[in-house]
Short mmCIF file of C-alpha atoms in Angstrom, two decimals:
data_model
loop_
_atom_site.label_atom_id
_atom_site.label_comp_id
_atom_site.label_asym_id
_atom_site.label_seq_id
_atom_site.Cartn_x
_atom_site.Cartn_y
_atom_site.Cartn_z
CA UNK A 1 37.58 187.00 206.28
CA UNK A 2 40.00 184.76 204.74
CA UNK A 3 41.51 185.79 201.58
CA UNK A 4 42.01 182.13 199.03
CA UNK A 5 44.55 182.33 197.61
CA UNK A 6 44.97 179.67 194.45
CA UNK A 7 48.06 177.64 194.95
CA UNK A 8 48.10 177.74 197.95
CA UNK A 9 48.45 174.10 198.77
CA UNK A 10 50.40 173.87 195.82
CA UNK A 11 53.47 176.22 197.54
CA UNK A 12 52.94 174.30 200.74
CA UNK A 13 53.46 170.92 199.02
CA UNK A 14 56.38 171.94 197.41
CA UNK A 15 58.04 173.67 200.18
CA UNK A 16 56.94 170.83 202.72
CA UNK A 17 58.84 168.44 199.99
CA UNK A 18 61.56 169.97 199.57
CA UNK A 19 62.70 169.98 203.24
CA UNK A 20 61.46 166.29 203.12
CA UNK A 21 64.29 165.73 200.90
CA UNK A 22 66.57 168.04 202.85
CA UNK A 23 66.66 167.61 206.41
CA UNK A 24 64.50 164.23 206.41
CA UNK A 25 60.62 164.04 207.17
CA UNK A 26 60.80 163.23 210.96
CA UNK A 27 62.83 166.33 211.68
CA UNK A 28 60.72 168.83 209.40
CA UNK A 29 58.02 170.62 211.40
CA UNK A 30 54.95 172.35 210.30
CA UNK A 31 56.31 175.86 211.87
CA UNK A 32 59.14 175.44 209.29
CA UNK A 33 57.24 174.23 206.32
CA UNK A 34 54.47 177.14 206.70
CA UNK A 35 57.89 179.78 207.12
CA UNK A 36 59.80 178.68 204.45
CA UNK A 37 56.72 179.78 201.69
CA UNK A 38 55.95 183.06 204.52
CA UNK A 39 52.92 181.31 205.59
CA UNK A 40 51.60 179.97 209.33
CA UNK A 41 51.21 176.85 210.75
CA UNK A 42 47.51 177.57 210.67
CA UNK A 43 47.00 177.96 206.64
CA UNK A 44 49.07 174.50 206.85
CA UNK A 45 46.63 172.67 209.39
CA UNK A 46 43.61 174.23 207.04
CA UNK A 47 45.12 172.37 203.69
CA UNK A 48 46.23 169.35 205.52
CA UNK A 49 45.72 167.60 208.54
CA UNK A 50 49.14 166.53 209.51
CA UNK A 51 52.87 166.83 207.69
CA UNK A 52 52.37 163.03 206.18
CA UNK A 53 48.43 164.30 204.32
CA UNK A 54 51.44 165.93 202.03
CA UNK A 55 52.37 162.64 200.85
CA UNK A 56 49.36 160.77 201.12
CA UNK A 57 46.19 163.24 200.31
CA UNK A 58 44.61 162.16 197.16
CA UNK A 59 44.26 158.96 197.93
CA UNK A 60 40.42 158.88 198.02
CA UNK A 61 40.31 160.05 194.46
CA UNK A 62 43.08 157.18 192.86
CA UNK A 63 40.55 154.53 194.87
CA UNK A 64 37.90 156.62 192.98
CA UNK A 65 39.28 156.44 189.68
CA UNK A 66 40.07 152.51 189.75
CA UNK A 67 36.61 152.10 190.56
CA UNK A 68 35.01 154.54 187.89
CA UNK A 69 37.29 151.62 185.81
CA UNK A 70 35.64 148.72 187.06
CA UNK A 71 32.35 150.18 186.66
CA UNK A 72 33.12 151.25 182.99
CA UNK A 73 34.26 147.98 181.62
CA UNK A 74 31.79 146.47 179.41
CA UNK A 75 28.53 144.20 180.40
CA UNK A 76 30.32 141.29 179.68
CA UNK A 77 33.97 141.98 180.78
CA UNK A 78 35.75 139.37 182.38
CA UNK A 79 37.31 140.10 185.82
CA UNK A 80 40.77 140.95 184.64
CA UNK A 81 39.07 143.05 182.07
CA UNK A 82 37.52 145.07 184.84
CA UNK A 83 40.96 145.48 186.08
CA UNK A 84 42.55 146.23 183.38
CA UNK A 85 40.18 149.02 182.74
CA UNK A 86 40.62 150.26 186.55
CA UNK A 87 44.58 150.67 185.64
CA UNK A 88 43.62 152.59 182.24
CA UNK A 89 41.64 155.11 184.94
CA UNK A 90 44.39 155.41 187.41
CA UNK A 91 46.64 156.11 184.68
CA UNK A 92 45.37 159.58 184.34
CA UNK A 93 46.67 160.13 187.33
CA UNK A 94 50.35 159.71 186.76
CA UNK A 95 50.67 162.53 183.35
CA UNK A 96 54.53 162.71 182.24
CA UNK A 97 54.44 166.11 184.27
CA UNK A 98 54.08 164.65 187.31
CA UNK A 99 57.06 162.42 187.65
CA UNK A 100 59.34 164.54 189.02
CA UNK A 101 57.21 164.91 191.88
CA UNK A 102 56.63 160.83 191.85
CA UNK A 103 60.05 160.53 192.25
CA UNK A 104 60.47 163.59 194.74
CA UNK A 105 57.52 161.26 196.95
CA UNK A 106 59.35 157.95 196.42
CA UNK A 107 62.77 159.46 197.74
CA UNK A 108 60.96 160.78 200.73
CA UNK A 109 59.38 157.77 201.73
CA UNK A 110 62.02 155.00 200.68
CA UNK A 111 64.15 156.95 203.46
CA UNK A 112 61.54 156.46 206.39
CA UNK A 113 60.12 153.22 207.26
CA UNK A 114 56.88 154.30 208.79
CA UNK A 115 56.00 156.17 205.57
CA UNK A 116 57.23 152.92 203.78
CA UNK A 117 54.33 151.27 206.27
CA UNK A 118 51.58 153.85 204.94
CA UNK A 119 52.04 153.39 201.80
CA UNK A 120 51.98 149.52 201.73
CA UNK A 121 48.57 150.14 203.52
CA UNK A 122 47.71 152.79 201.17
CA UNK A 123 47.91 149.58 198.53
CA UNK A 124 46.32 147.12 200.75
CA UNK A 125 43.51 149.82 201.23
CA UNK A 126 43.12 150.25 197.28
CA UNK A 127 42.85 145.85 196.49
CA UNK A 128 40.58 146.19 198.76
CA UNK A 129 38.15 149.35 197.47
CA UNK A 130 38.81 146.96 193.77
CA UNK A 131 38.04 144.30 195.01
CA UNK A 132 34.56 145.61 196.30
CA UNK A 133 33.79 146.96 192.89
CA UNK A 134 34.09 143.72 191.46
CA UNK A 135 32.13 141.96 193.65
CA UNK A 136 29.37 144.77 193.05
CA UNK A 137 30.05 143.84 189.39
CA UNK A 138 29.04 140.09 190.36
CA UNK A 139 32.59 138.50 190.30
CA UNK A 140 32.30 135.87 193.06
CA UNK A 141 35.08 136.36 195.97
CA UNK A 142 38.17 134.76 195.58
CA UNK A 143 38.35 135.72 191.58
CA UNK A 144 37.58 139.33 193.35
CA UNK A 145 40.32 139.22 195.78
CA UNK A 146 42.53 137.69 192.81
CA UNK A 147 41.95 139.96 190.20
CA UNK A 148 41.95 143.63 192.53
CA UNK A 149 45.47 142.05 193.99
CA UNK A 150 46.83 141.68 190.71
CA UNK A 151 45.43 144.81 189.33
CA UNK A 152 47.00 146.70 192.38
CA UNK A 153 50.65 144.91 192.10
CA UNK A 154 50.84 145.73 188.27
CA UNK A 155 50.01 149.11 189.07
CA UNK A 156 53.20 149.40 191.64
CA UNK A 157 55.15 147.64 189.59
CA UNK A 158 54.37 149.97 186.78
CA UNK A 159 55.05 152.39 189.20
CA UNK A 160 57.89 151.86 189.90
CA UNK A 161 58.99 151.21 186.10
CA UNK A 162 57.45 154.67 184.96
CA UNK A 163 59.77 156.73 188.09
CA UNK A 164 63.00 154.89 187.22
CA UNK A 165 65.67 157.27 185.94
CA UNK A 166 65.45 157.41 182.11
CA UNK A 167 62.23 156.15 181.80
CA UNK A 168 60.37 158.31 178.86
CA UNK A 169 56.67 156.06 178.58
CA UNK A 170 53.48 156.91 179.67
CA UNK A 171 52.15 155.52 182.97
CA UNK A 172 49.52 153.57 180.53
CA UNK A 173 51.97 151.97 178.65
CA UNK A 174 54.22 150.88 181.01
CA UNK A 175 50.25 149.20 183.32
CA UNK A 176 49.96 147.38 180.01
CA UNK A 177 53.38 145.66 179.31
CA UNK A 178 53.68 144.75 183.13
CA UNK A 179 49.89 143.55 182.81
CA UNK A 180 51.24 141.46 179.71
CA UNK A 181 54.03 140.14 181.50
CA UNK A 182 51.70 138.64 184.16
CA UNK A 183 49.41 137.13 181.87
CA UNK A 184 52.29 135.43 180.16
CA UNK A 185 53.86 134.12 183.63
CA UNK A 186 50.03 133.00 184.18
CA UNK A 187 49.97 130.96 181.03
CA UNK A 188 53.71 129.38 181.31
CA UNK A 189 51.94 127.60 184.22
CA UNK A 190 48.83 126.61 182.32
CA UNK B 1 68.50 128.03 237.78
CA UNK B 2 65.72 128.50 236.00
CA UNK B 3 63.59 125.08 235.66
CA UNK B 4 62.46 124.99 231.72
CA UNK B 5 58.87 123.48 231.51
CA UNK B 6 57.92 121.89 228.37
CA UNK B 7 54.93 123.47 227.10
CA UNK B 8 55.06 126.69 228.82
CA UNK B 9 55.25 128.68 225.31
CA UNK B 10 52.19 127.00 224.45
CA UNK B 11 50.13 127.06 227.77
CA UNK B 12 50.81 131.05 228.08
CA UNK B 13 50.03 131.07 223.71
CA UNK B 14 46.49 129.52 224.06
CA UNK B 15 45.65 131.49 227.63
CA UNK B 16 46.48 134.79 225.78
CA UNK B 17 44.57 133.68 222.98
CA UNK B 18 41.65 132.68 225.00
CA UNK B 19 41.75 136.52 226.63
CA UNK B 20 42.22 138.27 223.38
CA UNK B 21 39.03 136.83 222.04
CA UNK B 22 36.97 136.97 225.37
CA UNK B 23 38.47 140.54 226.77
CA UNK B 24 39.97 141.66 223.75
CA UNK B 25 43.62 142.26 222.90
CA UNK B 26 43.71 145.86 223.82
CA UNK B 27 42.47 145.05 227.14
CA UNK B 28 44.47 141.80 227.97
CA UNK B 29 47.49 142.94 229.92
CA UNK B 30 50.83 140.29 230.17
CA UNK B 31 49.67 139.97 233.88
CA UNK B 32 46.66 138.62 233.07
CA UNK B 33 47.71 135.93 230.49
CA UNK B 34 50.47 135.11 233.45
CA UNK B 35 48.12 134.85 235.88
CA UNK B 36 45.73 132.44 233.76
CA UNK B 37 48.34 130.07 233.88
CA UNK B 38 49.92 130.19 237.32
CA UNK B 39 52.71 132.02 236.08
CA UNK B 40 54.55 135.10 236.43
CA UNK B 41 54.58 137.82 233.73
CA UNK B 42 58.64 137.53 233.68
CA UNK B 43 58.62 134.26 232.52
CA UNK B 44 55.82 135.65 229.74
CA UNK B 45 58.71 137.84 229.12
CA UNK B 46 60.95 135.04 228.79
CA UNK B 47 59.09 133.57 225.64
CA UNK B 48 57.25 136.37 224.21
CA UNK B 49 58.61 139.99 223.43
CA UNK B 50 54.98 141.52 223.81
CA UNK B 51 51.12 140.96 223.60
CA UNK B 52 51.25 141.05 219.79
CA UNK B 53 54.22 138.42 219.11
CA UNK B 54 51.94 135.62 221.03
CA UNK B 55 49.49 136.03 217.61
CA UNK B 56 52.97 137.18 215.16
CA UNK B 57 55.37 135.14 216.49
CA UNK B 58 56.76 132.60 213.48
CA UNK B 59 56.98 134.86 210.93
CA UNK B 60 60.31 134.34 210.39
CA UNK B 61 59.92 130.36 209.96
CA UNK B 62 56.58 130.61 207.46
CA UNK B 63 59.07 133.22 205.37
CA UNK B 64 61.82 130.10 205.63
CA UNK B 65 59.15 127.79 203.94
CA UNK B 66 58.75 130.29 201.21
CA UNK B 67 62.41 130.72 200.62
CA UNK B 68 63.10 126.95 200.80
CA UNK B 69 60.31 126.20 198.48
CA UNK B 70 61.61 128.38 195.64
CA UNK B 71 65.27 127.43 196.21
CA UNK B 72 63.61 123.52 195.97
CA UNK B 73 62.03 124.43 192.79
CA UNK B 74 63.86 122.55 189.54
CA UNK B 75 66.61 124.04 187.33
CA UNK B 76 64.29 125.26 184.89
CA UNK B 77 61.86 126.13 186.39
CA UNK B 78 59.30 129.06 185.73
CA UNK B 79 58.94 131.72 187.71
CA UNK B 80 55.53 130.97 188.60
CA UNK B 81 56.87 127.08 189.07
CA UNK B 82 59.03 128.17 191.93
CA UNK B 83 55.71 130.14 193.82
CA UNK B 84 54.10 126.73 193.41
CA UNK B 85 56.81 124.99 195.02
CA UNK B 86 56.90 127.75 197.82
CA UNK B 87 53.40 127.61 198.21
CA UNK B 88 53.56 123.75 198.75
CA UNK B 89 56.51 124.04 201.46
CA UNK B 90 54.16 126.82 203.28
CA UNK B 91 51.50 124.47 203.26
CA UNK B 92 53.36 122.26 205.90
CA UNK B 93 52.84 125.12 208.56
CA UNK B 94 48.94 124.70 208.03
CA UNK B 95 48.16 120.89 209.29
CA UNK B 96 44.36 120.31 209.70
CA UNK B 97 45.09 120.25 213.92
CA UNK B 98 45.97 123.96 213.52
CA UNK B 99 42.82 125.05 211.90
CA UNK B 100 40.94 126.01 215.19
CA UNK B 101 44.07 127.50 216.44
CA UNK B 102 44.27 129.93 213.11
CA UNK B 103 40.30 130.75 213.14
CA UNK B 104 40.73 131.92 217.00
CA UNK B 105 43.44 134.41 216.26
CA UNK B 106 41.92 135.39 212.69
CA UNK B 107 38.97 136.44 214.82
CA UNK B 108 41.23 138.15 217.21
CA UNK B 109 42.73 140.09 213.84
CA UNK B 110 39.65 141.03 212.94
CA UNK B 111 38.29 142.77 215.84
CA UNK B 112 41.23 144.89 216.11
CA UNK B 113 42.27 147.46 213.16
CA UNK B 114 46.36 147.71 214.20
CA UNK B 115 47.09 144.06 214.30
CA UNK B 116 44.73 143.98 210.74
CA UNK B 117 47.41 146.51 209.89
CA UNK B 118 50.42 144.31 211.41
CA UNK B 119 48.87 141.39 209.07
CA UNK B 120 49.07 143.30 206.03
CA UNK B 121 52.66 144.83 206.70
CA UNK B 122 53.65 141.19 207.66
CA UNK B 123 52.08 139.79 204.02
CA UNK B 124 53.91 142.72 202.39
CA UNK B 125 57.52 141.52 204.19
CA UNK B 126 56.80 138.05 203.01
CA UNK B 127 56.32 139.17 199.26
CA UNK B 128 59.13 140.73 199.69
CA UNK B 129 61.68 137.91 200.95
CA UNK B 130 60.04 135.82 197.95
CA UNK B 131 60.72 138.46 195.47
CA UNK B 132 64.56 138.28 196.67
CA UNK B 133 64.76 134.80 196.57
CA UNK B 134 63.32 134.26 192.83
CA UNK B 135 65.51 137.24 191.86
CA UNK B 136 68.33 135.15 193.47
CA UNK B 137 67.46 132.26 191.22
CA UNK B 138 67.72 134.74 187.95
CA UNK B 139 64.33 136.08 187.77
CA UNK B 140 64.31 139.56 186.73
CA UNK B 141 63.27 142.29 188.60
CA UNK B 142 59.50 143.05 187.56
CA UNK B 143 58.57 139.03 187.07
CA UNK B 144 60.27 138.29 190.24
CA UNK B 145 57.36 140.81 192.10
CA UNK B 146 55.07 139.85 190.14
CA UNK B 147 55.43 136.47 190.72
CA UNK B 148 55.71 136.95 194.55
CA UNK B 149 52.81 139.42 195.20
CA UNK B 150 50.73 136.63 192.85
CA UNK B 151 52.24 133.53 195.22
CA UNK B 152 51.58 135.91 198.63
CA UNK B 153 48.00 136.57 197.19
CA UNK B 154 46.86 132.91 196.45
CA UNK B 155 48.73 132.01 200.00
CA UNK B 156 46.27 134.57 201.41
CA UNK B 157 43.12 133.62 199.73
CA UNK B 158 44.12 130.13 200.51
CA UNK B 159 44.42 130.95 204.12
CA UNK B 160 40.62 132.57 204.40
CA UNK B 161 39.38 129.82 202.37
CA UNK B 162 40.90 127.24 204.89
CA UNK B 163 39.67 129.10 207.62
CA UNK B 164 35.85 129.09 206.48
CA UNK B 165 33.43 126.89 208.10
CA UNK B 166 33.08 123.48 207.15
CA UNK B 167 36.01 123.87 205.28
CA UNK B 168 37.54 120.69 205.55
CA UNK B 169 39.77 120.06 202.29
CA UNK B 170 44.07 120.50 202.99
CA UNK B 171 45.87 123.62 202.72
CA UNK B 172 47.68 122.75 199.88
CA UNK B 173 44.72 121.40 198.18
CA UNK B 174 42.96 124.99 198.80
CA UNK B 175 46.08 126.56 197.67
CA UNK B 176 46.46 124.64 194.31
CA UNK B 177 42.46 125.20 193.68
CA UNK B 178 43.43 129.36 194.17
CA UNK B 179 46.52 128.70 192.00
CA UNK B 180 44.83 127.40 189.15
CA UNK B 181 42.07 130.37 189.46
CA UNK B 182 44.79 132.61 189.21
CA UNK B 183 45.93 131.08 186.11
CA UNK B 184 42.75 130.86 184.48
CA UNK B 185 41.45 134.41 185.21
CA UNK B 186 44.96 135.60 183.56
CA UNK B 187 44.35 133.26 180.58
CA UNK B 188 41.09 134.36 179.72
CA UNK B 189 42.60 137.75 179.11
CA UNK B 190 45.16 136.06 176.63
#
């Protein structure tokens, strides 16, 4: 029997970060992630699949959580609406506590540009789960396309805002001025 | 001394293309495409690094047109002004004579989940190049991605429009149409 023991994943994140940071994510190995909290490589294969699930688990519940937002906007929402209440979602996502290991994630990949691949996909991926909510939600195609692509570049944007050094607001308020800074380039064109 | 044929680029271009679709692009091999054409696969070599730059090669140029549009844009011109310009010098790649050549390989991309993946990386790298040239014009930082991701997004829902059947209206037309959807959708959350 296999004891569970809570935190588990938790130590092996953290540990698995740290030499991230440290000796660079190519040249980390399992063996040495699983040692450095006394663990095996086998409790690390059964909490992730591979060293980069470390960075890029969760994913599946952000996509989730932008479209619990689409699907929570009122009857009559328009499609930025819908958007705008997929950011408010994902903003639960980012608390204040969890910006030191934002930043810790962003180091790690800025240095490696196959991670920097990933995680482009990783927002390609998520315009394109929006973008399927809100053509569930009966906005036509191309306003679907527009509106998850927008949605998806204020929310890296914001991200990026919210990790910068110094930076004290909340995930949501930083969405909703970059989502106000788009409308307002929008309607200089009008 | 090698002889230099006129047209070879293009003869080897549209008997790849014509493999890719019937064989599929995993399948195709250089000697094949060579072959095809009475060639050998050394002078493939000579014009093409690999399989994939026959369907990526020209990146470079179409991120030119980008660049040169916003640099072309006037003095004071918005942000969003200088995407439109961009937008319109991009449009010059996309002559109606091209529009069979661009459905062939977009059904080629589609088939095949790692050049779907090379297309998004490759939208991502032009976003980027027109972030740097707006923030070379004075943009700031967070309008200067906004405004490219926005441009790189109409530019891509431009390019599927163009692509559909029966489509028969301009690029740039398309692209101004998708422009001024983008505009509108932002307005109405004003």
């Amino acid at each position: 029997m296999v004891r569970w023991e809570p935190g588990t994943r938790e130590r092996l994140q953290a540990a698995a970060m740290d030499l991230y940071v440290s000796r660079g994510f190519e040249r980390t190995t399992v063996a040495e992630i699983a040692q450095a909290v006394g663990l095996t490589e086998r409790t690390f294969f059964r909490h992730f699949a591979d060293k980069r699930e470390v960075l890029f688990g969760g994913q599946e519940l952000l996509e989730q959580a932008f479209v619990d937002g689409v699907a929570a906007a009122e009857p009559d929402a328009s499609p930025l609406a819908m958007v705008e209440s997929a950011l408010s979602a994902a903003a639960g996502f980012f608390p204040a506590e969890r910006r030191s290991h934002s930043r810790q994630r962003q180091t790690i990949i800025a240095a490696n540009p196959a991670l920097q691949e990933r995680e482009l996909l990783k927002m390609a991926a998520l315009a394109a789960v929006v973008a399927a909510a809100l053509r569930a939600r009966g906005v036509p195609e191309a306003s679907a396309t527009l509106a998850a692509e927008s949605g998806v570049t204020v929310f890296g944007v914001a991200f990026v805002k919210w990790l910068a050094e110094g930076e004290r607001r909340s995930f949501l308020d930083i969405e909703r001025e970059v989502l106000g800074e788009l409308v307002a380039m929008a309607a200089g064109a009008a």
